[in-house]
């Protein structure tokens, strides 16, 4: 329902796609309880969260609360929810993710 959700999502689709933006109605009943951040404390590996400060779909407040005291690394970007999936913002985020992996998961 966020004003930037539909245009942001549509920007991810390949022109001419036959994809239909539909989900089963039963999913809508599960969505309010979907809080993957609740399990963050159980992870025993390095974690990087890439947050978008202008995110109207998944605001950062709750995510920051889940991450507090876990050692989770947070990178925040002045982007909206869907911007990190398109260029040039995507390149910025991928650069940071690669740097995190090189540091935390050396080959």
PDB file of N, CA, C and O in Angstrom, residues 49-103:
ATOM      1  N   UNK A  49      23.209  -6.607   7.611  1.00  0.00           N
ATOM      2  CA  UNK A  49      21.883  -6.149   7.223  1.00  0.00           C
ATOM      3  C   UNK A  49      22.044  -4.867   6.420  1.00  0.00           C
ATOM      4  O   UNK A  49      22.702  -3.920   6.875  1.00  0.00           O
ATOM      5  N   UNK A  50      21.462  -4.834   5.251  1.00  0.00           N
ATOM      6  CA  UNK A  50      21.487  -3.651   4.396  1.00  0.00           C
ATOM      7  C   UNK A  50      20.116  -2.994   4.500  1.00  0.00           C
ATOM      8  O   UNK A  50      19.125  -3.543   4.020  1.00  0.00           O
ATOM      9  N   UNK A  51      20.079  -1.848   5.158  1.00  0.00           N
ATOM     10  CA  UNK A  51      18.817  -1.167   5.416  1.00  0.00           C
ATOM     11  C   UNK A  51      18.679   0.066   4.541  1.00  0.00           C
ATOM     12  O   UNK A  51      19.667   0.736   4.243  1.00  0.00           O
ATOM     13  N   UNK A  52      17.457   0.355   4.162  1.00  0.00           N
ATOM     14  CA  UNK A  52      17.163   1.542   3.363  1.00  0.00           C
ATOM     15  C   UNK A  52      16.446   2.551   4.253  1.00  0.00           C
ATOM     16  O   UNK A  52      15.339   2.281   4.725  1.00  0.00           O
ATOM     17  N   UNK A  53      17.069   3.691   4.486  1.00  0.00           N
ATOM     18  CA  UNK A  53      16.492   4.677   5.402  1.00  0.00           C
ATOM     19  C   UNK A  53      15.184   5.269   4.887  1.00  0.00           C
ATOM     20  O   UNK A  53      14.369   5.741   5.678  1.00  0.00           O
ATOM     21  N   UNK A  54      14.973   5.246   3.577  1.00  0.00           N
ATOM     22  CA  UNK A  54      13.733   5.773   3.009  1.00  0.00           C
ATOM     23  C   UNK A  54      12.741   4.662   2.659  1.00  0.00           C
ATOM     24  O   UNK A  54      11.888   4.824   1.796  1.00  0.00           O
ATOM     25  N   UNK A  55      12.863   3.544   3.346  1.00  0.00           N
ATOM     26  CA  UNK A  55      12.042   2.370   3.060  1.00  0.00           C
ATOM     27  C   UNK A  55      10.631   2.549   3.615  1.00  0.00           C
ATOM     28  O   UNK A  55      10.436   2.651   4.818  1.00  0.00           O
ATOM     29  N   UNK A  56       9.647   2.596   2.736  1.00  0.00           N
ATOM     30  CA  UNK A  56       8.252   2.737   3.160  1.00  0.00           C
ATOM     31  C   UNK A  56       7.570   1.382   3.300  1.00  0.00           C
ATOM     32  O   UNK A  56       6.469   1.287   3.819  1.00  0.00           O
ATOM     33  N   UNK A  57       8.229   0.310   2.868  1.00  0.00           N
ATOM     34  CA  UNK A  57       7.650  -1.035   2.934  1.00  0.00           C
ATOM     35  C   UNK A  57       8.112  -1.760   4.195  1.00  0.00           C
ATOM     36  O   UNK A  57       7.321  -2.401   4.881  1.00  0.00           O
ATOM     37  N   UNK A  58       9.402  -1.663   4.505  1.00  0.00           N
ATOM     38  CA  UNK A  58       9.969  -2.328   5.684  1.00  0.00           C
ATOM     39  C   UNK A  58      10.807  -1.312   6.455  1.00  0.00           C
ATOM     40  O   UNK A  58      12.029  -1.274   6.320  1.00  0.00           O
ATOM     41  N   UNK A  59      10.178  -0.472   7.264  1.00  0.00           N
ATOM     42  CA  UNK A  59      10.919   0.545   8.017  1.00  0.00           C
ATOM     43  C   UNK A  59      12.010  -0.082   8.899  1.00  0.00           C
ATOM     44  O   UNK A  59      11.897  -1.221   9.338  1.00  0.00           O
ATOM     45  N   UNK A  60      13.055   0.685   9.148  1.00  0.00           N
ATOM     46  CA  UNK A  60      14.250   0.151   9.807  1.00  0.00           C
ATOM     47  C   UNK A  60      14.151   0.043  11.327  1.00  0.00           C
ATOM     48  O   UNK A  60      14.967  -0.642  11.934  1.00  0.00           O
ATOM     49  N   UNK A  61      13.198   0.684  11.944  1.00  0.00           N
ATOM     50  CA  UNK A  61      13.141   0.736  13.411  1.00  0.00           C
ATOM     51  C   UNK A  61      13.131  -0.645  14.052  1.00  0.00           C
ATOM     52  O   UNK A  61      13.938  -0.945  14.933  1.00  0.00           O
ATOM     53  N   UNK A  62      12.237  -1.500  13.634  1.00  0.00           N
ATOM     54  CA  UNK A  62      12.140  -2.838  14.231  1.00  0.00           C
ATOM     55  C   UNK A  62      13.385  -3.668  13.916  1.00  0.00           C
ATOM     56  O   UNK A  62      13.890  -4.402  14.759  1.00  0.00           O
ATOM     57  N   UNK A  63      13.907  -3.548  12.713  1.00  0.00           N
ATOM     58  CA  UNK A  63      15.102  -4.298  12.334  1.00  0.00           C
ATOM     59  C   UNK A  63      16.276  -3.905  13.220  1.00  0.00           C
ATOM     60  O   UNK A  63      17.034  -4.756  13.684  1.00  0.00           O
ATOM     61  N   UNK A  64      16.427  -2.622  13.472  1.00  0.00           N
ATOM     62  CA  UNK A  64      17.503  -2.163  14.363  1.00  0.00           C
ATOM     63  C   UNK A  64      17.327  -2.732  15.770  1.00  0.00           C
ATOM     64  O   UNK A  64      18.295  -3.094  16.425  1.00  0.00           O
ATOM     65  N   UNK A  65      16.109  -2.787  16.226  1.00  0.00           N
ATOM     66  CA  UNK A  65      15.824  -3.340  17.563  1.00  0.00           C
ATOM     67  C   UNK A  65      16.204  -4.818  17.615  1.00  0.00           C
ATOM     68  O   UNK A  65      16.816  -5.276  18.575  1.00  0.00           O
ATOM     69  N   UNK A  66      15.857  -5.583  16.589  1.00  0.00           N
ATOM     70  CA  UNK A  66      16.224  -7.003  16.553  1.00  0.00           C
ATOM     71  C   UNK A  66      17.740  -7.187  16.530  1.00  0.00           C
ATOM     72  O   UNK A  66      18.278  -8.105  17.128  1.00  0.00           O
ATOM     73  N   UNK A  67      18.438  -6.304  15.827  1.00  0.00           N
ATOM     74  CA  UNK A  67      19.888  -6.439  15.667  1.00  0.00           C
ATOM     75  C   UNK A  67      20.675  -5.983  16.894  1.00  0.00           C
ATOM     76  O   UNK A  67      21.815  -6.397  17.079  1.00  0.00           O
ATOM     77  N   UNK A  68      20.079  -5.167  17.730  1.00  0.00           N
ATOM     78  CA  UNK A  68      20.790  -4.605  18.885  1.00  0.00           C
ATOM     79  C   UNK A  68      21.387  -5.707  19.754  1.00  0.00           C
ATOM     80  O   UNK A  68      20.716  -6.668  20.131  1.00  0.00           O
ATOM     81  N   UNK A  69      22.672  -5.576  20.043  1.00  0.00           N
ATOM     82  CA  UNK A  69      23.359  -6.508  20.923  1.00  0.00           C
ATOM     83  C   UNK A  69      23.690  -7.859  20.318  1.00  0.00           C
ATOM     84  O   UNK A  69      24.106  -8.764  21.036  1.00  0.00           O
ATOM     85  N   UNK A  70      23.529  -8.020  19.018  1.00  0.00           N
ATOM     86  CA  UNK A  70      23.795  -9.318  18.389  1.00  0.00           C
ATOM     87  C   UNK A  70      25.131  -9.359  17.667  1.00  0.00           C
ATOM     88  O   UNK A  70      25.550 -10.419  17.224  1.00  0.00           O
ATOM     89  N   UNK A  71      25.790  -8.227  17.506  1.00  0.00           N
ATOM     90  CA  UNK A  71      27.021  -8.190  16.723  1.00  0.00           C
ATOM     91  C   UNK A  71      26.759  -8.078  15.231  1.00  0.00           C
ATOM     92  O   UNK A  71      27.681  -8.096  14.418  1.00  0.00           O
ATOM     93  N   UNK A  72      25.509  -7.971  14.880  1.00  0.00           N
ATOM     94  CA  UNK A  72      25.125  -7.819  13.477  1.00  0.00           C
ATOM     95  C   UNK A  72      25.662  -6.499  12.938  1.00  0.00           C
ATOM     96  O   UNK A  72      25.576  -5.471  13.599  1.00  0.00           O
ATOM     97  N   UNK A  73      26.211  -6.553  11.748  1.00  0.00           N
ATOM     98  CA  UNK A  73      26.687  -5.333  11.103  1.00  0.00           C
ATOM     99  C   UNK A  73      25.554  -4.745  10.268  1.00  0.00           C
ATOM    100  O   UNK A  73      24.825  -5.478   9.611  1.00  0.00           O
ATOM    101  N   UNK A  74      25.446  -3.441  10.330  1.00  0.00           N
ATOM    102  CA  UNK A  74      24.375  -2.749   9.613  1.00  0.00           C
ATOM    103  C   UNK A  74      24.980  -1.709   8.690  1.00  0.00           C
ATOM    104  O   UNK A  74      25.848  -0.943   9.090  1.00  0.00           O
ATOM    105  N   UNK A  75      24.537  -1.716   7.453  1.00  0.00           N
ATOM    106  CA  UNK A  75      24.857  -0.659   6.487  1.00  0.00           C
ATOM    107  C   UNK A  75      23.523  -0.034   6.108  1.00  0.00           C
ATOM    108  O   UNK A  75      22.571  -0.746   5.803  1.00  0.00           O
ATOM    109  N   UNK A  76      23.482   1.273   6.150  1.00  0.00           N
ATOM    110  CA  UNK A  76      22.238   1.962   5.815  1.00  0.00           C
ATOM    111  C   UNK A  76      22.454   2.853   4.598  1.00  0.00           C
ATOM    112  O   UNK A  76      23.490   3.490   4.457  1.00  0.00           O
ATOM    113  N   UNK A  77      21.452   2.867   3.747  1.00  0.00           N
ATOM    114  CA  UNK A  77      21.520   3.584   2.485  1.00  0.00           C
ATOM    115  C   UNK A  77      20.329   4.537   2.385  1.00  0.00           C
ATOM    116  O   UNK A  77      19.226   4.192   2.797  1.00  0.00           O
ATOM    117  N   UNK A  78      20.528   5.701   1.771  1.00  0.00           N
ATOM    118  CA  UNK A  78      19.439   6.676   1.632  1.00  0.00           C
ATOM    119  C   UNK A  78      18.548   6.349   0.430  1.00  0.00           C
ATOM    120  O   UNK A  78      18.324   7.186  -0.434  1.00  0.00           O
ATOM    121  N   UNK A  79      18.066   5.125   0.391  1.00  0.00           N
ATOM    122  CA  UNK A  79      17.269   4.640  -0.735  1.00  0.00           C
ATOM    123  C   UNK A  79      15.904   4.176  -0.237  1.00  0.00           C
ATOM    124  O   UNK A  79      15.703   3.943   0.945  1.00  0.00           O
ATOM    125  N   UNK A  80      15.009   3.956  -1.192  1.00  0.00           N
ATOM    126  CA  UNK A  80      13.729   3.336  -0.898  1.00  0.00           C
ATOM    127  C   UNK A  80      13.849   1.822  -0.965  1.00  0.00           C
ATOM    128  O   UNK A  80      14.901   1.271  -1.318  1.00  0.00           O
ATOM    129  N   UNK A  81      12.789   1.133  -0.637  1.00  0.00           N
ATOM    130  CA  UNK A  81      12.772  -0.326  -0.521  1.00  0.00           C
ATOM    131  C   UNK A  81      13.261  -1.049  -1.775  1.00  0.00           C
ATOM    132  O   UNK A  81      14.037  -1.990  -1.686  1.00  0.00           O
ATOM    133  N   UNK A  82      12.840  -0.631  -2.932  1.00  0.00           N
ATOM    134  CA  UNK A  82      13.169  -1.352  -4.165  1.00  0.00           C
ATOM    135  C   UNK A  82      14.422  -0.827  -4.858  1.00  0.00           C
ATOM    136  O   UNK A  82      14.935  -1.470  -5.768  1.00  0.00           O
ATOM    137  N   UNK A  83      14.948   0.320  -4.442  1.00  0.00           N
ATOM    138  CA  UNK A  83      16.071   0.943  -5.133  1.00  0.00           C
ATOM    139  C   UNK A  83      17.325   0.082  -5.122  1.00  0.00           C
ATOM    140  O   UNK A  83      18.099   0.107  -6.068  1.00  0.00           O
ATOM    141  N   UNK A  84      17.530  -0.705  -4.067  1.00  0.00           N
ATOM    142  CA  UNK A  84      18.775  -1.485  -3.998  1.00  0.00           C
ATOM    143  C   UNK A  84      18.813  -2.624  -5.015  1.00  0.00           C
ATOM    144  O   UNK A  84      19.835  -3.278  -5.164  1.00  0.00           O
ATOM    145  N   UNK A  85      17.736  -2.827  -5.723  1.00  0.00           N
ATOM    146  CA  UNK A  85      17.698  -3.886  -6.737  1.00  0.00           C
ATOM    147  C   UNK A  85      17.916  -3.361  -8.151  1.00  0.00           C
ATOM    148  O   UNK A  85      17.906  -4.128  -9.109  1.00  0.00           O
ATOM    149  N   UNK A  86      18.074  -2.058  -8.291  1.00  0.00           N
ATOM    150  CA  UNK A  86      18.294  -1.474  -9.611  1.00  0.00           C
ATOM    151  C   UNK A  86      19.526  -0.562  -9.557  1.00  0.00           C
ATOM    152  O   UNK A  86      19.903  -0.071  -8.498  1.00  0.00           O
ATOM    153  N   UNK A  87      20.142  -0.369 -10.714  1.00  0.00           N
ATOM    154  CA  UNK A  87      21.331   0.487 -10.784  1.00  0.00           C
ATOM    155  C   UNK A  87      20.915   1.950 -10.726  1.00  0.00           C
ATOM    156  O   UNK A  87      19.824   2.283 -11.154  1.00  0.00           O
ATOM    157  N   UNK A  88      21.745   2.801 -10.182  1.00  0.00           N
ATOM    158  CA  UNK A  88      23.103   2.577  -9.695  1.00  0.00           C
ATOM    159  C   UNK A  88      23.177   2.146  -8.234  1.00  0.00           C
ATOM    160  O   UNK A  88      24.222   1.733  -7.756  1.00  0.00           O
ATOM    161  N   UNK A  89      22.049   2.226  -7.517  1.00  0.00           N
ATOM    162  CA  UNK A  89      22.051   1.885  -6.099  1.00  0.00           C
ATOM    163  C   UNK A  89      22.487   0.442  -5.850  1.00  0.00           C
ATOM    164  O   UNK A  89      23.206   0.138  -4.895  1.00  0.00           O
ATOM    165  N   UNK A  90      22.067  -0.452  -6.712  1.00  0.00           N
ATOM    166  CA  UNK A  90      22.417  -1.868  -6.576  1.00  0.00           C
ATOM    167  C   UNK A  90      23.936  -2.053  -6.529  1.00  0.00           C
ATOM    168  O   UNK A  90      24.447  -2.825  -5.732  1.00  0.00           O
ATOM    169  N   UNK A  91      24.660  -1.333  -7.370  1.00  0.00           N
ATOM    170  CA  UNK A  91      26.116  -1.436  -7.405  1.00  0.00           C
ATOM    171  C   UNK A  91      26.759  -1.019  -6.096  1.00  0.00           C
ATOM    172  O   UNK A  91      27.732  -1.629  -5.642  1.00  0.00           O
ATOM    173  N   UNK A  92      26.208   0.009  -5.469  1.00  0.00           N
ATOM    174  CA  UNK A  92      26.732   0.480  -4.182  1.00  0.00           C
ATOM    175  C   UNK A  92      26.565  -0.598  -3.116  1.00  0.00           C
ATOM    176  O   UNK A  92      27.497  -0.919  -2.375  1.00  0.00           O
ATOM    177  N   UNK A  93      25.383  -1.180  -3.057  1.00  0.00           N
ATOM    178  CA  UNK A  93      25.095  -2.206  -2.054  1.00  0.00           C
ATOM    179  C   UNK A  93      25.923  -3.459  -2.318  1.00  0.00           C
ATOM    180  O   UNK A  93      26.498  -4.042  -1.389  1.00  0.00           O
ATOM    181  N   UNK A  94      26.022  -3.891  -3.566  1.00  0.00           N
ATOM    182  CA  UNK A  94      26.823  -5.071  -3.889  1.00  0.00           C
ATOM    183  C   UNK A  94      28.290  -4.881  -3.526  1.00  0.00           C
ATOM    184  O   UNK A  94      28.943  -5.812  -3.051  1.00  0.00           O
ATOM    185  N   UNK A  95      28.802  -3.691  -3.705  1.00  0.00           N
ATOM    186  CA  UNK A  95      30.182  -3.398  -3.314  1.00  0.00           C
ATOM    187  C   UNK A  95      30.367  -3.651  -1.815  1.00  0.00           C
ATOM    188  O   UNK A  95      31.328  -4.295  -1.383  1.00  0.00           O
ATOM    189  N   UNK A  96      29.449  -3.143  -1.012  1.00  0.00           N
ATOM    190  CA  UNK A  96      29.533  -3.324   0.439  1.00  0.00           C
ATOM    191  C   UNK A  96      29.348  -4.789   0.837  1.00  0.00           C
ATOM    192  O   UNK A  96      30.009  -5.286   1.754  1.00  0.00           O
ATOM    193  N   UNK A  97      28.460  -5.488   0.151  1.00  0.00           N
ATOM    194  CA  UNK A  97      28.244  -6.903   0.465  1.00  0.00           C
ATOM    195  C   UNK A  97      29.473  -7.738   0.122  1.00  0.00           C
ATOM    196  O   UNK A  97      29.855  -8.624   0.888  1.00  0.00           O
ATOM    197  N   UNK A  98      30.099  -7.460  -1.005  1.00  0.00           N
ATOM    198  CA  UNK A  98      31.329  -8.182  -1.369  1.00  0.00           C
ATOM    199  C   UNK A  98      32.436  -7.908  -0.360  1.00  0.00           C
ATOM    200  O   UNK A  98      33.163  -8.825   0.041  1.00  0.00           O
ATOM    201  N   UNK A  99      32.569  -6.663   0.075  1.00  0.00           N
ATOM    202  CA  UNK A  99      33.591  -6.315   1.063  1.00  0.00           C
ATOM    203  C   UNK A  99      33.332  -7.066   2.368  1.00  0.00           C
ATOM    204  O   UNK A  99      34.269  -7.579   2.998  1.00  0.00           O
ATOM    205  N   UNK A 100      32.087  -7.159   2.769  1.00  0.00           N
ATOM    206  CA  UNK A 100      31.724  -7.897   3.982  1.00  0.00           C
ATOM    207  C   UNK A 100      32.111  -9.370   3.840  1.00  0.00           C
ATOM    208  O   UNK A 100      32.717  -9.958   4.739  1.00  0.00           O
ATOM    209  N   UNK A 101      31.779  -9.967   2.708  1.00  0.00           N
ATOM    210  CA  UNK A 101      32.102 -11.383   2.496  1.00  0.00           C
ATOM    211  C   UNK A 101      33.612 -11.620   2.460  1.00  0.00           C
ATOM    212  O   UNK A 101      34.101 -12.599   3.031  1.00  0.00           O
ATOM    213  N   UNK A 102      34.347 -10.740   1.809  1.00  0.00           N
ATOM    214  CA  UNK A 102      35.816 -10.899   1.766  1.00  0.00           C
ATOM    215  C   UNK A 102      36.404 -10.836   3.176  1.00  0.00           C
ATOM    216  O   UNK A 102      37.343 -11.568   3.496  1.00  0.00           O
ATOM    217  N   UNK A 103      35.870  -9.962   3.999  1.00  0.00           N
ATOM    218  CA  UNK A 103      36.363  -9.792   5.361  1.00  0.00           C
ATOM    219  C   UNK A 103      35.948 -10.939   6.265  1.00  0.00           C
ATOM    220  O   UNK A 103      36.738 -11.441   7.058  1.00  0.00           O
TER     221      UNK A 103
END
